[in-house]
Tab-separated table of C-alpha atoms in Angstrom:
chain	number	residue	atom	x	y	z
A	1	MET	CA	5.754	37.371	-0.591
A	2	ARG	CA	4.954	34.804	-3.223
A	3	ARG	CA	6.117	32.219	-0.839
A	4	LEU	CA	3.957	33.613	1.930
A	5	PHE	CA	1.009	33.466	-0.420
A	6	ALA	CA	1.777	29.884	-1.310
A	7	VAL	CA	1.880	28.877	2.364
A	8	ALA	CA	-1.379	30.681	3.057
A	9	ALA	CA	-2.995	29.001	0.081
A	10	ALA	CA	-1.675	25.671	1.202
A	11	LEU	CA	-3.124	26.134	4.661
A	12	ALA	CA	-6.467	27.094	3.245
A	13	LEU	CA	-6.399	24.162	0.984
A	14	SER	CA	-5.477	21.721	3.756
A	15	CYS	CA	-8.280	23.128	5.919
A	16	ALA	CA	-10.696	22.598	3.096
A	17	ALA	CA	-9.285	19.177	2.247
A	18	VAL	CA	-9.179	17.550	5.675
A	19	PRO	CA	-12.873	17.351	6.485
A	20	ALA	CA	-13.561	16.146	2.919
A	21	HIS	CA	-11.177	13.310	3.548
A	22	ALA	CA	-12.620	12.496	6.907
A	23	GLN	CA	-16.048	12.199	5.311
A	24	ILE	CA	-14.989	9.982	2.425
A	25	GLY	CA	-13.310	7.582	4.865
A	26	SER	CA	-13.425	4.027	3.867
A	27	PHE	CA	-11.249	1.346	5.260
A	28	ASP	CA	-9.140	0.763	2.209
A	29	GLY	CA	-6.477	2.948	0.635
A	30	PRO	CA	-2.776	3.269	0.849
A	31	ALA	CA	-1.951	4.260	4.423
A	32	LYS	CA	0.233	3.399	7.337
A	33	PRO	CA	-1.114	1.124	10.069
A	34	LYS	CA	-3.842	-0.270	7.871
A	35	GLN	CA	-5.459	-3.469	6.720
A	36	TYR	CA	-6.578	-4.140	3.154
A	37	ILE	CA	-8.957	-6.882	4.203
A	38	GLU	CA	-11.912	-6.655	6.498
A	39	PHE	CA	-13.335	-9.631	8.332
A	40	ALA	CA	-17.005	-9.796	9.206
A	41	ALA	CA	-17.027	-11.646	12.505
A	42	GLU	CA	-20.527	-13.076	12.472
A	43	PRO	CA	-21.359	-15.156	15.546
A	44	GLN	CA	-22.156	-18.661	14.436
A	45	THR	CA	-24.319	-21.331	15.885
A	46	ILE	CA	-23.478	-24.935	15.056
A	47	PRO	CA	-24.662	-28.329	16.238
A	48	ALA	CA	-22.668	-29.614	19.155
A	49	GLY	CA	-20.299	-32.529	18.559
A	50	LYS	CA	-20.871	-32.508	14.779
A	51	ARG	CA	-18.235	-31.371	12.354
A	52	THR	CA	-19.631	-28.308	10.599
A	53	LEU	CA	-18.339	-26.029	7.891
A	54	VAL	CA	-18.204	-22.467	9.225
A	55	GLU	CA	-18.034	-19.786	6.522
A	56	LEU	CA	-15.683	-16.896	7.073
A	57	HIS	CA	-16.452	-13.808	4.981
A	58	PHE	CA	-13.621	-11.516	4.023
A	59	GLN	CA	-13.758	-8.291	2.032
A	60	VAL	CA	-10.756	-7.006	0.097
A	61	GLY	CA	-10.667	-3.119	-0.036
A	62	GLU	CA	-11.852	-1.657	-3.314
A	63	GLY	CA	-9.016	-1.291	-5.757
A	64	PHE	CA	-6.893	-3.869	-4.069
A	65	HIS	CA	-6.223	-7.541	-4.531
A	66	VAL	CA	-4.357	-10.083	-2.451
A	67	ASN	CA	-2.667	-13.253	-3.560
A	68	SER	CA	-4.822	-16.310	-3.382
A	69	HIS	CA	-3.959	-19.277	-1.152
A	70	THR	CA	-2.110	-20.771	-4.142
A	71	PRO	CA	-0.332	-18.014	-6.002
A	72	LYS	CA	1.407	-18.936	-9.177
A	73	SER	CA	4.933	-18.076	-7.906
A	74	GLU	CA	6.456	-19.512	-4.739
A	75	LEU	CA	7.884	-16.090	-4.058
A	76	LEU	CA	4.509	-14.507	-3.698
A	77	ILE	CA	2.945	-14.535	-0.252
A	78	PRO	CA	-0.249	-16.616	-0.148
A	79	THR	CA	-3.316	-15.748	1.780
A	80	ASN	CA	-3.131	-18.015	4.780
A	81	LEU	CA	-5.624	-18.572	7.602
A	82	THR	CA	-4.328	-19.800	10.909
A	83	ILE	CA	-6.966	-20.731	13.474
A	84	THR	CA	-5.955	-22.663	16.521
A	85	SER	CA	-8.106	-25.295	18.266
A	86	ALA	CA	-9.055	-24.509	21.818
A	87	ASP	CA	-10.683	-26.306	24.760
A	88	GLY	CA	-13.775	-28.026	23.457
A	89	ILE	CA	-13.418	-26.814	19.948
A	90	THR	CA	-11.240	-28.226	17.167
A	91	VAL	CA	-10.643	-27.001	13.647
A	92	ALA	CA	-9.448	-28.827	10.556
A	93	GLN	CA	-7.757	-27.523	7.405
A	94	PRO	CA	-9.662	-24.594	5.916
A	95	ALA	CA	-10.947	-24.742	2.309
A	96	TYR	CA	-9.905	-21.745	0.298
A	97	PRO	CA	-11.675	-20.423	-2.760
A	98	ALA	CA	-9.966	-20.464	-6.144
A	99	GLY	CA	-8.304	-17.217	-7.149
A	100	LYS	CA	-9.100	-15.117	-10.125
A	101	PRO	CA	-6.522	-14.309	-12.808
A	102	TYR	CA	-5.008	-10.775	-12.573
A	103	SER	CA	-2.231	-9.034	-14.454
A	104	PHE	CA	-0.632	-5.618	-14.138
A	105	SER	CA	-1.510	-3.346	-17.056
A	106	PHE	CA	2.107	-3.105	-18.258
A	107	ASP	CA	2.399	-6.839	-18.677
A	108	PRO	CA	-0.884	-8.539	-19.543
A	109	THR	CA	0.989	-11.861	-20.139
A	110	ASP	CA	1.968	-12.268	-16.511
A	111	LYS	CA	-1.056	-13.728	-14.833
A	112	LEU	CA	-1.349	-13.697	-11.040
A	113	ASP	CA	-3.887	-15.633	-9.024
A	114	VAL	CA	-5.691	-13.306	-6.646
A	115	TYR	CA	-8.739	-12.597	-4.446
A	116	SER	CA	-10.497	-9.286	-4.785
A	117	GLY	CA	-13.869	-8.039	-3.612
A	118	SER	CA	-15.345	-10.597	-1.173
A	119	PHE	CA	-14.094	-14.028	-0.672
A	120	LEU	CA	-15.107	-16.971	1.569
A	121	ILE	CA	-12.981	-19.457	3.535
A	122	LYS	CA	-14.699	-22.583	4.822
A	123	LEU	CA	-13.461	-23.868	8.128
A	124	PRO	CA	-14.401	-27.333	9.479
A	125	VAL	CA	-15.209	-26.941	13.102
A	126	THR	CA	-16.220	-29.473	15.781
A	127	ALA	CA	-17.285	-28.079	19.092
A	128	SER	CA	-18.734	-29.382	22.395
A	129	ALA	CA	-21.952	-27.730	23.626
A	130	GLY	CA	-21.394	-24.219	24.888
A	131	ALA	CA	-19.979	-20.915	23.886
A	132	HIS	CA	-16.569	-20.760	22.343
A	133	ALA	CA	-14.321	-18.144	20.703
A	134	LEU	CA	-12.136	-19.175	17.796
A	135	THR	CA	-9.173	-16.879	17.374
A	136	GLY	CA	-6.444	-16.770	14.728
A	137	THR	CA	-4.956	-14.695	11.998
A	138	LEU	CA	-5.212	-14.187	8.268
A	139	ARG	CA	-1.852	-13.398	6.683
A	140	TYR	CA	-1.933	-11.833	3.268
A	141	GLN	CA	-0.128	-9.398	0.995
A	142	ALA	CA	-2.038	-6.797	-0.933
A	143	CYS	CA	-1.369	-4.818	-4.078
A	144	ASP	CA	-3.319	-2.241	-6.050
A	145	ASN	CA	-2.982	-1.801	-9.798
A	146	ALA	CA	0.541	-0.498	-9.603
A	147	ALA	CA	2.130	-1.072	-6.241
A	148	CYS	CA	2.342	-3.649	-3.466
A	149	TYR	CA	2.054	-3.255	0.259
A	150	PRO	CA	4.038	-5.202	2.839
A	151	PRO	CA	2.491	-8.425	4.130
A	152	ARG	CA	-0.061	-7.949	6.870
A	153	THR	CA	-1.604	-10.121	9.600
A	154	LEU	CA	-5.291	-9.612	10.387
A	155	ALA	CA	-6.444	-10.733	13.775
A	156	ILE	CA	-9.529	-12.847	13.682
A	157	SER	CA	-12.041	-13.806	16.314
A	158	ILE	CA	-15.245	-15.754	15.741
A	159	PRO	CA	-17.800	-16.399	18.507
A	160	ILE	CA	-19.162	-19.943	18.060
A	161	THR	CA	-22.077	-21.350	20.002
A	162	ALA	CA	-22.589	-25.098	19.850
A	163	ARG	CA	-25.841	-26.617	20.973
B	1	MET	CA	-59.707	29.700	14.363
B	2	VAL	CA	-57.664	29.558	17.538
B	3	ALA	CA	-57.623	25.869	17.330
B	4	GLY	CA	-56.403	26.171	13.692
B	5	ILE	CA	-53.535	28.455	14.765
B	6	CYS	CA	-52.716	26.113	17.603
B	7	LEU	CA	-52.710	23.179	15.225
B	8	MET	CA	-50.425	25.104	12.883
B	9	LEU	CA	-48.067	26.013	15.685
B	10	TRP	CA	-48.078	22.432	16.951
B	11	ALA	CA	-47.470	21.168	13.426
B	12	GLY	CA	-44.599	23.635	13.044
B	13	TRP	CA	-43.131	22.625	16.363
B	14	HIS	CA	-43.593	18.963	15.558
B	15	ASN	CA	-41.895	19.401	12.290
B	16	LEU	CA	-39.022	21.235	13.916
B	17	ARG	CA	-38.693	18.524	16.464
B	18	ALA	CA	-38.688	15.833	13.821
B	19	ARG	CA	-35.986	17.735	11.980
B	20	LYS	CA	-33.976	18.220	15.087
B	21	LEU	CA	-34.262	14.511	15.827
B	22	ALA	CA	-33.246	13.642	12.319
B	23	LEU	CA	-30.300	16.089	12.656
B	24	GLN	CA	-29.348	14.541	15.975
B	25	GLN	CA	-29.468	11.100	14.562
B	26	ALA	CA	-27.344	12.178	11.569
B	27	GLN	CA	-24.887	13.581	14.020
B	28	GLU	CA	-24.853	10.488	16.091
B	29	ASN	CA	-24.214	8.487	12.987
B	30	HIS	CA	-21.482	10.874	12.210
B	31	VAL	CA	-19.958	10.435	15.571
B	32	THR	CA	-19.999	6.666	15.355
B	33	LEU	CA	-18.406	6.904	11.962
B	34	ILE	CA	-15.528	8.930	13.123
B	35	PRO	CA	-13.458	6.340	14.884
B	36	GLU	CA	-13.670	4.256	11.800
B	37	SER	CA	-13.053	7.035	9.404
B	38	GLY	CA	-10.292	8.182	11.688
B	39	LYS	CA	-8.664	4.921	11.003
B	40	ALA	CA	-9.677	5.207	7.424
B	41	ASN	CA	-8.529	8.727	7.386
B	42	ALA	CA	-5.029	7.506	7.605
B	43	ASN	CA	-5.950	5.038	4.931
B	44	SER	CA	-7.913	6.614	2.209
B	45	PRO	CA	-7.666	9.710	0.092
B	46	ALA	CA	-6.052	11.575	2.897
B	47	ALA	CA	-3.517	8.874	3.132
B	48	SER	CA	-3.113	8.305	-0.527
B	49	ALA	CA	-2.259	11.937	-0.191
B	50	ASP	CA	-0.223	10.913	2.794
B	51	SER	CA	1.718	8.438	0.754
B	52	ALA	CA	1.750	10.735	-2.205
B	53	PRO	CA	4.190	13.239	-0.699
B	54	PRO	CA	6.940	10.654	-0.952
B	55	ASP	CA	6.423	11.380	-4.647
B	56	ASP	CA	7.919	14.706	-4.104
B	57	ALA	CA	9.274	14.719	-0.564
B	58	LEU	CA	12.852	14.135	-1.504
B	59	ARG	CA	12.859	15.796	-4.917
B	60	GLY	CA	15.423	18.476	-5.104
B	61	LYS	CA	17.010	17.310	-1.843
B	62	LYS	CA	20.287	15.485	-1.230
B	63	ALA	CA	19.673	11.732	-1.495
B	64	PRO	CA	19.981	10.249	2.078
B	65	ALA	CA	23.309	8.486	2.368
B	66	PHE	CA	23.487	4.763	2.962
B	67	THR	CA	26.002	1.927	3.263
B	68	LEU	CA	24.567	-1.515	2.692
B	69	THR	CA	25.663	-5.028	2.068
B	70	THR	CA	25.253	-6.612	-1.368
B	71	LEU	CA	24.120	-10.162	-1.867
B	72	ASP	CA	27.798	-11.218	-2.268
B	73	GLY	CA	28.773	-9.579	0.989
B	74	LYS	CA	30.346	-6.353	-0.295
B	75	LYS	CA	29.664	-2.997	1.328
B	76	ILE	CA	28.337	-0.390	-1.019
B	77	SER	CA	27.671	3.245	-0.244
B	78	LEU	CA	25.650	5.676	-2.300
B	79	SER	CA	28.628	8.029	-2.031
B	80	ASP	CA	30.686	5.531	-4.001
B	81	TYR	CA	28.670	6.607	-7.006
B	82	LYS	CA	29.281	10.300	-6.614
B	83	GLY	CA	29.346	12.038	-10.012
B	84	ARG	CA	27.240	9.309	-11.609
B	85	PRO	CA	23.502	9.189	-12.257
B	86	VAL	CA	22.069	6.467	-10.081
B	87	LEU	CA	18.646	4.902	-9.853
B	88	VAL	CA	17.953	3.774	-6.327
B	89	ASN	CA	15.070	1.221	-6.498
B	90	PHE	CA	13.245	-0.329	-3.529
B	91	TRP	CA	11.763	-3.699	-4.263
B	92	ALA	CA	10.911	-7.071	-2.524
B	93	THR	CA	10.761	-10.653	-3.628
B	94	TRP	CA	6.975	-10.680	-2.905
B	95	CYS	CA	6.272	-7.620	-5.074
B	96	ALA	CA	5.119	-8.678	-8.496
B	97	PRO	CA	5.198	-5.236	-10.109
B	98	CYS	CA	8.792	-4.763	-8.903
B	99	LYS	CA	9.818	-7.905	-10.606
B	100	LEU	CA	8.086	-6.719	-13.753
B	101	GLU	CA	10.212	-3.600	-14.062
B	102	MET	CA	13.516	-4.956	-12.882
B	103	PRO	CA	14.451	-6.583	-16.221
B	104	TRP	CA	13.692	-3.183	-17.834
B	105	PHE	CA	16.168	-1.598	-15.465
B	106	GLU	CA	18.762	-4.230	-16.418
B	107	GLU	CA	18.152	-3.441	-20.141
B	108	PHE	CA	18.523	0.306	-19.617
B	109	ARG	CA	21.640	-0.279	-17.528
B	110	GLN	CA	23.181	-1.992	-20.602
B	111	LYS	CA	21.950	0.775	-22.807
B	112	TYR	CA	22.992	3.758	-20.719
B	113	GLY	CA	25.869	2.288	-18.608
B	114	SER	CA	28.429	3.987	-20.840
B	115	GLN	CA	27.093	7.321	-19.689
B	116	GLY	CA	27.828	6.346	-16.085
B	117	PHE	CA	24.277	5.268	-15.251
B	118	GLU	CA	24.006	2.721	-12.491
B	119	ILE	CA	21.170	1.003	-10.617
B	120	LEU	CA	21.138	0.040	-6.941
B	121	GLY	CA	18.324	-2.300	-6.026
B	122	ILE	CA	17.516	-2.281	-2.363
B	123	SER	CA	15.598	-5.417	-1.276
B	124	GLU	CA	13.051	-4.550	1.410
B	125	ASP	CA	12.589	-8.128	2.351
B	126	ASP	CA	12.565	-9.998	5.582
B	127	ALA	CA	13.071	-13.216	3.652
B	128	PRO	CA	16.287	-15.102	4.140
B	129	LYS	CA	19.150	-13.987	1.899
B	130	GLU	CA	19.046	-17.296	-0.109
B	131	GLU	CA	15.444	-16.510	-1.075
B	132	ILE	CA	16.558	-13.066	-2.357
B	133	VAL	CA	19.501	-14.614	-4.235
B	134	LYS	CA	17.193	-17.105	-5.804
B	135	ALA	CA	14.722	-14.385	-6.859
B	136	VAL	CA	17.403	-12.181	-8.323
B	137	LYS	CA	18.695	-15.083	-10.370
B	138	ARG	CA	15.222	-15.714	-11.681
B	139	ILE	CA	14.500	-12.090	-12.452
B	140	ASN	CA	17.926	-12.145	-14.138
B	141	VAL	CA	19.449	-8.790	-13.167
B	142	SER	CA	23.148	-8.127	-12.712
B	143	TYR	CA	23.139	-4.699	-11.035
B	144	PRO	CA	24.015	-4.585	-7.381
B	145	ILE	CA	21.242	-5.795	-5.013
B	146	LEU	CA	21.547	-4.438	-1.522
B	147	LEU	CA	20.036	-5.839	1.602
B	148	THR	CA	17.989	-3.435	3.672
B	149	ASP	CA	19.159	-2.482	7.116
B	150	GLY	CA	15.765	-1.352	8.160
B	151	LYS	CA	16.934	2.247	8.278
B	152	VAL	CA	17.348	3.123	4.599
B	153	ALA	CA	13.549	3.005	3.855
B	154	PRO	CA	12.661	5.382	6.697
B	155	ALA	CA	15.426	7.736	5.461
B	156	TYR	CA	13.778	7.710	2.013
B	157	GLY	CA	10.347	8.653	3.360
B	158	GLY	CA	9.075	5.355	4.665
B	159	VAL	CA	8.713	3.536	1.397
B	160	ASP	CA	5.235	2.361	2.423
B	161	TYR	CA	4.710	0.432	-0.711
B	162	LEU	CA	6.748	-0.956	-3.534
B	163	PRO	CA	8.178	-0.327	-6.048
B	164	GLU	CA	9.629	3.043	-5.308
B	165	SER	CA	12.427	4.630	-7.270
B	166	PHE	CA	14.671	7.646	-6.588
B	167	TYR	CA	16.637	8.959	-9.529
B	168	VAL	CA	19.792	10.487	-8.017
B	169	GLY	CA	21.710	12.969	-10.200
B	170	ARG	CA	25.493	13.320	-10.550
B	171	ASP	CA	25.282	16.007	-7.885
B	172	GLY	CA	23.752	13.523	-5.402
B	173	VAL	CA	20.392	15.253	-5.450
B	174	VAL	CA	17.130	13.352	-6.028
B	175	ALA	CA	15.947	14.560	-9.429
B	176	ILE	CA	12.920	12.335	-9.863
B	177	GLU	CA	10.906	10.196	-7.460
B	178	THR	CA	8.363	7.543	-8.539
B	179	SER	CA	6.112	5.223	-6.663
B	180	GLY	CA	4.371	2.207	-8.158
B	181	LEU	CA	4.796	0.624	-11.520
B	182	ALA	CA	5.127	2.898	-14.554
B	183	SER	CA	5.367	1.947	-18.188
B	184	LYS	CA	8.698	0.929	-19.664
B	185	ASP	CA	8.750	4.086	-21.749
B	186	GLU	CA	8.239	6.217	-18.694
B	187	VAL	CA	11.132	4.537	-16.946
B	188	GLU	CA	13.373	5.104	-19.883
B	189	ALA	CA	12.272	8.781	-20.183
B	190	ASN	CA	13.118	9.237	-16.516
B	191	ILE	CA	16.549	7.678	-16.952
B	192	LYS	CA	17.216	9.888	-19.969
B	193	ARG	CA	16.139	12.957	-18.015
B	194	LEU	CA	18.362	11.960	-15.167
B	195	ILE	CA	21.389	11.520	-17.388
B	196	ALA	CA	20.695	14.654	-19.441
B	197	GLY	CA	19.620	16.847	-16.568
B	198	ALA	CA	22.735	16.254	-14.634
B	199	ASN	CA	24.855	16.855	-17.667
B	200	THR	CA	23.405	20.142	-18.896
B	201	ALA	CA	21.658	22.145	-16.278
B	202	PRO	CA	21.822	20.495	-12.857
B	203	ALA	CA	20.959	23.541	-10.746
B	204	ASN	CA	18.099	24.629	-12.970
B	205	ALA	CA	16.214	21.419	-12.972
B	206	VAL	CA	16.325	21.282	-9.190
B	207	ALA	CA	15.542	24.951	-8.739
B	208	ALA	CA	12.593	24.572	-10.973
B	209	THR	CA	11.010	21.848	-8.941
B	210	ALA	CA	11.768	23.420	-5.577
B	211	ALA	CA	10.308	26.796	-6.639
B	212	HIS	CA	7.249	25.257	-8.095
B	213	PRO	CA	4.406	26.518	-5.952
B	214	ALA	CA	2.370	23.387	-6.656
B	215	ALA	CA	4.823	21.447	-4.564
B	216	LEU	CA	4.034	23.673	-1.620
B	217	LEU	CA	0.316	23.563	-2.341
B	218	LEU	CA	-0.062	19.846	-1.802
B	219	PRO	CA	-2.442	19.713	1.215
B	220	SER	CA	-0.836	16.505	2.308
B	221	ALA	CA	2.558	17.977	2.303
B	222	VAL	CA	1.280	20.609	4.695
B	223	SER	CA	-0.614	18.266	6.954
B	224	THR	CA	2.287	15.838	7.304
B	225	HIS	CA	4.974	18.413	7.986
């Protein structure tokens, strides 16, 4: 009987809880097939034939951080952008921002080098006149204040118009 | 007068229409939000609840059996440690908080080893073995480090993030389950509980958790099973 009540209560609770969760919905949070970084794929217009720095805006989910491009330990997985050149459009080495120091609360002496909030990668692009699509990936590894999530690869596509 | 009433009626209708429109718009917004929040649903609170059940999913249950290879090529099974309190810890070379607590584990192994306590560190890495060996040397732990076979984590509830620890009692039952980094004191308290619990009242400790209605009341536990 007590068990039956518990199950009924649980069902009631889950009914009440699910819509609440659906409403809260943000992209971050510990979950299964998820990303901890969002990419704002703004279409960019650049002068044709002239090397231009294209700014790529990334947003790390609230409460999370990812290693910077140059973490302090070689074992940590750096944030790495891979964009391939295509017909009529070539890219050079991206410029990464500097990381911010971060340490887990139980060991304030161990400083990591991370990105959190929004960060910006600058990518030198040279394109011939016309419409192009740059595609690539951002590989990163995210943690929150107590746990780390397996490395992820975020697919990236940037529409570029050169004129 | 008639005109006034008409005006009032019209105003009322207009107002209603505006409200309906607003409602419709709100609903439209809602609809467009759903695919995203559906994705997010898996992510956010629901999912933190989703990943929370691992906190309790195995508690009171028999620890899933495994046989894995150590860094020096030996086969080790959980059943080899039957009758001993064992801490099964999932970690990875890229996991900073894991590497923070591992030296604590080593210290407690020295301290409580005489009471049969052992630690098995399962490396959830796809890095080459040499990398793991290098990391273990640097972290400076001497307890067995086992290489994942890709099946052990799913058996332990997925281990979606690291570190995760399963405190397995002398009876082979998971007494405590923790996810994420805890304080050193908490880790030691868990180890003490594990050693003591298995010594004094093994059945009671397990029965208490299993019978605890709160365990059944977790909405996530219901939605995921």
